[in-house]
Amino acid sequence: MKTYLVGGAVRDRLLGQPAGDNDYVVIGETPETMLAAGFKPVGRDFPVFLHPRTGEEYALARTERKSGRGYRGFVVHSDPSVTLEQDLQRRDFTINAIAQAPDGTLVDPYGGAEDLRARVLRHVGPAFVEDPLRALRAARFMARLAALGFAVAPETLALMREMADSGELDALVPERVWQELARALRSARPSAFLRTLREGGALRAVLPEVDALYGVPQRAEFHPEVDTGVHVELVCDMAARLAPGDDTVGFAALTHDLGKALTPVEELPRHVQHEQRGLAPLRALCERLRVPAEHRDLALLACREHLNVHRLPELRDETVHDLLARCDAFRKPERVARLALVCEADKRGRAGLAESDYPQGRELRRLHAAAAAVRGADLAASGLTGPALGEALRKARIAAIAQARRAPPDA
């Protein structure tokens, strides 16, 4: 059986990066011979098998032919005559179209190893435009690879623009858009995802609410970067730095300022009430992409409350309590830490302010801990019930916040 290691495992080893799962392509075999060798079939759309001992994936070499719109509009052909070079030709990027033989020899018909050395993300061939998902994959790969110095080849960006102009991206299903977005938000440079989509003309099709932020000015004394779209890029990268791998925080960072795109022109560069204006487009985005409830809820909180957290030292004790209550912080305490991270990313995601301190985040967590230490069960022991118990609990928690504010932060 002629097998070759392919895809990300080869790419990452050549980059000196930690490798993920091993995937193999098999040449010259049939489903029947794979079953006879003990492999377990798992592929629904094309022949993929699990190794009987290692559980690793082995796929029969195949070609693909476009048959309809969208990334599912393909006819897959697999038989023993399909060559390794033909299988690699159907792949998206040259750096993913490298195979490695069992003896370590590389099979690299499309120059992927050289593109790895040159730090270029380049499509394999003109069939790239047939799969709209590849525009998203290019952007998502850049979210991971930009930190290593990669750039998208100009000719690949040109094909992305062709796909965007043709309307092919409209065929993307929400679940796949969200999957690629979430993976980008878990990467080191989410800003590269946004920039790549925008340069390829695809951001307006995939995330129009975010695309609308570019070119919207902000007050330079608060936002030296001025452009709201650039600010969101900086905030997303800061969120990835503060909460690496947390796409819940990342999504809230991405969407916290959507309301600034709706500021009347005559009010610019001020953005009064942008927090409230941002809630409707945020809900629409979440519904369209079927964003998980946990991500949606934190994003709505961050959109509505981030200026309140920034102004935390100015808020009255009861206002702090009510802010925490709106966050459902006493039932879901993890929200407070995440909200604090989003707000810190917002404050530090500005030109020249990346290393600035954000004491409001620490203080929000400290005041929440003080208030949460007051429990309803303790007050219920005094015989209070119903609305009376709720009001007593609120007053006791406000008192705890006031006492914590009088105490030194490290007391």
Coordinates of C-alpha atoms in Angstrom, one line a residue:
M1 CA 0.0 0.0 0.0
K2 CA 1.5 3.3 -1.1
T3 CA 0.8 5.9 1.5
Y4 CA 2.0 9.5 2.0
L5 CA 1.7 11.9 4.8
V6 CA 0.0 15.1 3.5
G7 CA -1.4 18.5 4.4
G8 CA -0.9 20.3 7.7
A9 CA 1.3 17.7 9.3
V10 CA 3.9 18.1 6.6
R11 CA 3.5 21.9 6.4
D12 CA 3.9 22.4 10.2
R13 CA 7.0 20.1 10.4
L14 CA 8.7 22.1 7.7
L15 CA 7.8 25.3 9.6
G16 CA 9.2 23.9 12.8
Q17 CA 5.7 24.3 14.4
P18 CA 3.9 21.7 16.6
A19 CA 2.2 19.3 14.3
G20 CA -1.5 18.3 14.7
D21 CA -3.1 15.1 13.5
N22 CA -1.5 13.1 10.8
D23 CA -3.5 12.6 7.6
Y24 CA -2.5 10.2 4.8
V25 CA -3.4 9.8 1.2
V26 CA -3.4 6.3 -0.3
I27 CA -2.5 5.7 -4.0
G28 CA -3.7 2.7 -6.1
E29 CA -6.2 1.2 -3.7
T30 CA -10.0 0.8 -3.7
P31 CA -12.5 0.8 -0.8
E32 CA -12.6 -2.9 -1.1
T33 CA -8.9 -3.4 -0.6
M34 CA -8.9 -0.9 2.3
L35 CA -11.7 -2.9 4.0
A36 CA -9.9 -6.1 3.4
A37 CA -6.8 -4.6 5.1
G38 CA -8.9 -3.8 8.2
F39 CA -9.5 -0.1 7.7
K40 CA -12.8 1.3 9.0
P41 CA -14.7 3.6 6.6
V42 CA -15.8 7.0 7.9
G43 CA -16.0 9.2 4.8
R44 CA -19.5 10.3 3.8
D45 CA -18.8 12.3 0.7
F46 CA -15.5 10.6 -0.3
P47 CA -13.6 7.5 0.7
V48 CA -11.8 8.1 4.1
F49 CA -10.8 5.3 6.4
L50 CA -9.4 5.0 9.9
H51 CA -6.2 2.9 10.5
P52 CA -7.1 -0.3 12.5
R53 CA -4.4 0.4 15.1
T54 CA -3.5 4.1 15.2
G55 CA -7.0 5.5 14.3
E56 CA -5.3 8.0 11.9
E57 CA -7.2 9.0 8.7
Y58 CA -6.2 7.5 5.4
A59 CA -8.0 8.9 2.3
L60 CA -8.0 7.4 -1.1
A61 CA -6.4 9.7 -3.7
R62 CA -9.2 11.7 -5.5
T63 CA -9.9 14.5 -7.9
E64 CA -12.8 17.0 -7.7
R65 CA -14.9 18.6 -10.5
K66 CA -17.1 21.7 -10.0
S67 CA -20.8 20.8 -10.5
G68 CA -22.7 23.6 -8.7
R69 CA -22.6 26.6 -6.5
G70 CA -20.9 26.6 -3.1
Y71 CA -18.3 24.6 -1.4
R72 CA -20.4 21.4 -1.6
G73 CA -21.0 21.7 -5.4
F74 CA -18.3 19.2 -6.4
V75 CA -18.2 15.7 -7.9
V76 CA -15.6 13.6 -6.3
H77 CA -13.8 10.9 -8.4
S78 CA -11.6 8.3 -6.7
D79 CA -10.1 5.2 -8.3
P80 CA -6.7 3.5 -8.4
S81 CA -5.7 5.5 -11.4
V82 CA -5.7 8.8 -9.6
T83 CA -2.0 9.9 -9.1
L84 CA -0.5 11.6 -6.1
E85 CA 0.1 14.7 -8.1
Q86 CA -3.6 14.9 -9.2
D87 CA -4.7 14.5 -5.6
L88 CA -2.3 17.3 -4.5
Q89 CA -3.5 19.6 -7.3
R90 CA -7.1 19.7 -5.9
R91 CA -5.8 21.2 -2.6
D92 CA -6.2 24.9 -1.7
F93 CA -2.7 26.3 -1.1
T94 CA 0.8 25.2 -2.2
I95 CA 2.0 24.9 1.4
N96 CA -0.8 22.3 2.0
A97 CA 0.0 20.5 -1.3
I98 CA 3.2 18.8 -0.1
A99 CA 3.4 15.0 0.5
Q100 CA 6.0 13.1 2.4
A101 CA 6.9 9.5 1.7
P102 CA 7.6 7.0 4.5
D103 CA 11.3 7.4 3.9
G104 CA 11.0 11.2 4.4
T105 CA 11.2 12.1 0.7
L106 CA 9.0 15.2 -0.2
V107 CA 6.7 15.2 -3.2
D108 CA 6.2 18.9 -3.9
P109 CA 4.9 19.4 -7.5
Y110 CA 3.5 22.9 -6.9
G111 CA 6.4 24.6 -5.0
G112 CA 5.0 24.5 -1.5
A113 CA 8.3 24.2 0.2
E114 CA 9.7 27.2 -1.5
D115 CA 6.6 29.2 -0.6
L116 CA 7.1 28.1 3.0
R117 CA 10.7 29.5 2.9
A118 CA 9.5 32.7 1.2
R119 CA 6.6 33.0 3.7
V120 CA 3.9 33.2 0.9
L121 CA 0.4 31.9 1.0
R122 CA -0.4 31.0 -2.6
H123 CA -3.2 29.1 -4.3
V124 CA -2.4 25.8 -6.1
G125 CA -4.3 26.5 -9.3
P126 CA -7.2 28.3 -11.0
A127 CA -9.7 25.9 -9.5
F128 CA -9.2 27.9 -6.2
V129 CA -12.1 30.1 -7.3
E130 CA -14.5 27.2 -7.4
D131 CA -14.7 26.8 -3.7
P132 CA -15.9 29.9 -1.8
L133 CA -14.7 28.4 1.5
R134 CA -11.1 28.9 0.4
A135 CA -11.4 32.7 0.7
L136 CA -12.2 32.2 4.4
R137 CA -9.5 29.6 4.7
A138 CA -6.9 32.0 3.3
A139 CA -7.9 34.6 5.9
R140 CA -7.9 32.0 8.7
F141 CA -4.5 30.7 7.7
M142 CA -3.2 34.3 7.8
A143 CA -4.5 34.7 11.3
R144 CA -2.1 31.9 12.3
L145 CA 0.7 32.6 9.9
A146 CA 1.0 36.4 9.9
A147 CA 3.0 36.2 13.1
L148 CA 5.6 34.1 11.2
G149 CA 5.9 36.7 8.5
F150 CA 3.6 35.3 5.9
A151 CA 1.8 37.4 3.3
V152 CA -0.9 36.4 0.7
A153 CA 0.3 36.2 -2.9
P154 CA -1.1 39.1 -5.0
E155 CA -2.5 36.7 -7.5
T156 CA -4.3 34.8 -4.7
L157 CA -5.9 38.1 -3.5
A158 CA -7.0 38.8 -7.0
L159 CA -8.8 35.4 -7.2
M160 CA -10.4 36.2 -3.8
R161 CA -11.7 39.5 -5.3
E162 CA -13.0 37.6 -8.3
M163 CA -14.9 35.2 -6.0
A164 CA -16.4 38.1 -4.0
D165 CA -17.5 40.0 -7.1
S166 CA -19.1 36.9 -8.6
G167 CA -21.4 36.4 -5.5
E168 CA -20.0 33.0 -5.0
L169 CA -19.4 33.8 -1.3
D170 CA -23.2 34.1 -0.8
A171 CA -23.3 30.3 -1.0
L172 CA -21.3 29.8 2.2
V173 CA -23.4 28.3 4.9
P174 CA -23.5 30.1 8.3
E175 CA -22.0 27.2 10.3
R176 CA -18.9 27.1 8.1
V177 CA -18.4 30.9 8.3
W178 CA -18.7 30.7 12.1
Q179 CA -16.3 27.8 12.2
E180 CA -13.6 29.6 10.3
L181 CA -14.2 32.9 12.2
A182 CA -14.0 31.1 15.6
R183 CA -10.7 29.4 14.6
A184 CA -9.3 32.8 13.5
L185 CA -10.3 34.4 16.8
R186 CA -8.4 31.6 18.6
S187 CA -5.2 32.4 16.6
A188 CA -2.4 34.8 17.4
R189 CA -3.4 37.5 14.8
P190 CA -7.1 37.8 14.3
S191 CA -6.4 41.2 12.6
A192 CA -4.8 39.3 9.7
F193 CA -8.1 37.4 9.2
L194 CA -10.0 40.7 8.9
R195 CA -7.3 42.4 6.7
T196 CA -7.1 39.5 4.3
L197 CA -10.8 39.3 3.9
R198 CA -11.0 43.0 3.3
E199 CA -8.1 43.1 0.8
G200 CA -9.7 40.2 -1.0
G201 CA -13.1 42.0 -1.1
A202 CA -14.7 39.4 1.0
L203 CA -15.2 41.1 4.4
R204 CA -18.3 43.0 3.1
A205 CA -19.9 39.7 2.1
V206 CA -19.0 37.7 5.2
L207 CA -19.0 40.3 8.0
P208 CA -20.7 43.4 6.6
E209 CA -21.2 44.9 10.1
V210 CA -17.5 44.8 10.7
D211 CA -16.6 46.0 7.2
A212 CA -18.7 49.1 7.8
L213 CA -16.4 50.2 10.6
Y214 CA -13.5 50.9 8.3
G215 CA -13.1 54.5 7.4
V216 CA -15.3 55.6 10.4
P217 CA -13.3 58.3 12.3
Q218 CA -12.9 58.5 16.1
R219 CA -11.5 61.2 18.3
A220 CA -7.7 61.1 18.0
E221 CA -7.1 62.1 21.7
F222 CA -8.8 58.8 22.7
H223 CA -8.0 56.7 19.6
P224 CA -4.7 57.7 18.0
E225 CA -5.3 55.2 15.3
V226 CA -8.5 57.2 14.4
D227 CA -10.0 54.6 12.0
T228 CA -12.6 52.4 13.8
G229 CA -11.8 49.4 11.7
V230 CA -8.1 49.6 12.6
H231 CA -9.1 49.9 16.2
V232 CA -11.1 46.7 16.0
E233 CA -8.1 44.9 14.5
L234 CA -5.9 46.1 17.4
V235 CA -8.6 45.1 20.0
C236 CA -8.9 41.6 18.5
D237 CA -5.1 41.1 18.6
M238 CA -5.0 42.3 22.2
A239 CA -7.8 40.0 23.1
A240 CA -5.8 37.1 21.6
R241 CA -2.8 38.2 23.7
L242 CA -4.8 38.6 27.0
A243 CA -7.0 35.5 26.5
P244 CA -5.1 33.2 24.1
G245 CA -7.4 30.6 22.5
D246 CA -10.6 32.1 23.9
D247 CA -12.9 32.8 21.0
T248 CA -15.7 33.9 23.3
V249 CA -13.6 36.9 24.5
G250 CA -12.4 37.3 20.9
F251 CA -15.9 37.5 19.4
A252 CA -16.9 40.1 22.0
A253 CA -13.8 42.1 21.2
L254 CA -14.6 41.9 17.5
T255 CA -18.1 43.2 17.9
H256 CA -18.0 45.6 20.8
D257 CA -18.0 48.8 18.6
L258 CA -20.4 47.8 15.9
G259 CA -22.6 50.8 16.8
K260 CA -20.0 53.3 15.6
A261 CA -20.8 52.4 12.0
L262 CA -24.3 53.8 12.7
T263 CA -23.2 57.2 14.1
P264 CA -24.8 60.0 12.1
V265 CA -22.2 61.8 10.0
E266 CA -22.9 65.1 11.6
E267 CA -21.9 63.7 15.0
L268 CA -18.5 62.4 13.9
P269 CA -15.9 61.9 15.2
R270 CA -17.9 61.6 18.5
H271 CA -19.9 58.4 19.0
V272 CA -22.6 59.2 21.6
Q273 CA -24.7 56.1 22.4
H274 CA -22.8 53.8 20.1
E275 CA -23.1 51.1 22.8
Q276 CA -26.9 51.1 22.4
R277 CA -26.8 51.5 18.6
G278 CA -24.5 48.4 18.3
L279 CA -26.9 46.0 19.9
A280 CA -29.2 45.6 16.9
P281 CA -26.5 44.9 14.3
L282 CA -24.8 42.5 16.8
R283 CA -28.0 40.5 17.3
A284 CA -28.5 40.4 13.5
L285 CA -24.9 39.1 13.0
C286 CA -25.4 36.5 15.7
E287 CA -28.6 35.3 14.2
R288 CA -27.2 35.1 10.7
L289 CA -24.1 33.1 11.7
R290 CA -25.9 31.1 14.3
V291 CA -23.4 32.2 16.9
P292 CA -23.5 30.1 20.1
A293 CA -25.5 31.6 23.0
E294 CA -22.5 31.9 25.3
H295 CA -20.6 34.0 22.7
R296 CA -23.6 36.1 21.8
D297 CA -24.4 36.9 25.4
L298 CA -20.9 38.0 26.3
A299 CA -20.7 40.1 23.1
L300 CA -24.0 41.9 23.9
L301 CA -22.8 42.6 27.5
A302 CA -19.5 44.0 26.2
C303 CA -21.2 46.1 23.6
R304 CA -23.6 47.6 26.1
E305 CA -21.3 47.9 29.1
H306 CA -17.8 48.6 28.0
L307 CA -17.9 52.3 28.6
N308 CA -19.4 51.7 32.1
V309 CA -16.5 49.5 32.9
H310 CA -14.0 52.1 31.6
R311 CA -15.8 54.6 33.9
L312 CA -15.9 52.2 36.9
P313 CA -14.1 54.6 39.4
E314 CA -16.8 57.2 38.7
L315 CA -19.8 54.9 39.2
R316 CA -21.8 54.9 42.4
D317 CA -21.8 51.8 44.6
E318 CA -25.4 50.9 43.6
T319 CA -24.6 51.5 39.9
V320 CA -21.7 49.1 40.2
H321 CA -24.0 46.5 41.7
D322 CA -26.6 47.0 39.0
L323 CA -23.9 46.6 36.3
L324 CA -23.0 43.3 37.9
A325 CA -26.6 42.3 38.1
R326 CA -27.2 43.1 34.4
C327 CA -24.3 40.7 33.6
D328 CA -26.0 38.0 35.7
A329 CA -22.7 37.9 37.5
F330 CA -23.9 36.3 40.7
R331 CA -25.2 33.2 38.8
K332 CA -22.5 33.3 36.1
P333 CA -19.3 34.7 37.8
E334 CA -17.1 33.7 34.9
R335 CA -18.7 36.5 32.8
V336 CA -17.1 39.1 35.0
A337 CA -13.5 38.0 34.3
R338 CA -14.3 37.7 30.5
L339 CA -16.0 41.1 30.4
A340 CA -13.0 42.6 32.2
L341 CA -10.7 41.1 29.6
V342 CA -12.7 42.4 26.7
C343 CA -12.7 45.9 28.2
E344 CA -9.0 45.8 28.8
A345 CA -8.5 44.7 25.2
D346 CA -10.6 47.7 24.1
K347 CA -8.6 50.1 26.1
R348 CA -5.2 48.7 25.2
G349 CA -6.1 48.0 21.5
R350 CA -5.2 51.5 20.5
A351 CA -2.1 52.9 18.7
G352 CA 0.7 53.4 21.2
L353 CA -1.3 52.1 24.2
A354 CA -0.7 48.4 24.1
E355 CA 1.4 48.3 27.2
S356 CA -0.8 50.7 29.3
D357 CA -2.3 49.6 32.6
Y358 CA -6.0 48.8 33.0
P359 CA -6.9 48.9 36.7
Q360 CA -10.6 48.9 36.0
G361 CA -10.4 45.2 35.1
R362 CA -8.8 44.3 38.4
E363 CA -11.2 46.5 40.3
L364 CA -14.3 45.0 38.6
R365 CA -13.2 41.5 39.6
R366 CA -12.5 42.7 43.1
L367 CA -15.8 44.4 43.7
H368 CA -17.7 41.5 42.2
A369 CA -15.9 39.1 44.6
A370 CA -16.9 41.3 47.5
A371 CA -20.5 41.5 46.5
A372 CA -20.7 37.8 45.6
A373 CA -19.5 36.9 49.1
V374 CA -23.0 38.0 50.3
R375 CA -25.3 35.1 49.9
G376 CA -29.0 35.0 49.8
A377 CA -29.1 31.9 52.0
D378 CA -27.4 33.8 54.8
L379 CA -30.1 36.5 54.7
A380 CA -32.9 34.0 54.4
A381 CA -32.0 32.7 57.8
S382 CA -33.4 35.9 59.2
G383 CA -36.8 35.0 58.0
L384 CA -36.9 37.3 54.9
T385 CA -38.6 35.9 51.8
G386 CA -39.7 37.1 48.4
P387 CA -39.2 40.7 47.3
A388 CA -38.1 41.6 50.8
L389 CA -35.3 39.1 50.6
G390 CA -34.3 40.4 47.2
E391 CA -34.1 44.0 48.3
A392 CA -32.2 43.1 51.4
L393 CA -29.7 41.1 49.3
R394 CA -29.2 44.0 47.0
K395 CA -28.6 46.4 49.9
A396 CA -26.1 44.1 51.5
R397 CA -24.2 43.6 48.3
I398 CA -24.1 47.4 47.7
A399 CA -22.7 47.8 51.2
A400 CA -20.1 45.1 50.5
I401 CA -19.0 47.0 47.4
A402 CA -18.8 50.2 49.4
Q403 CA -16.7 48.6 52.0
A404 CA -14.4 47.0 49.4
R405 CA -13.9 50.4 47.8
R406 CA -12.8 51.9 51.1
A407 CA -10.2 49.1 51.6
P408 CA -6.9 49.0 49.8
P409 CA -7.0 46.8 46.7
D410 CA -4.6 44.3 48.1
A411 CA -6.2 44.2 51.6

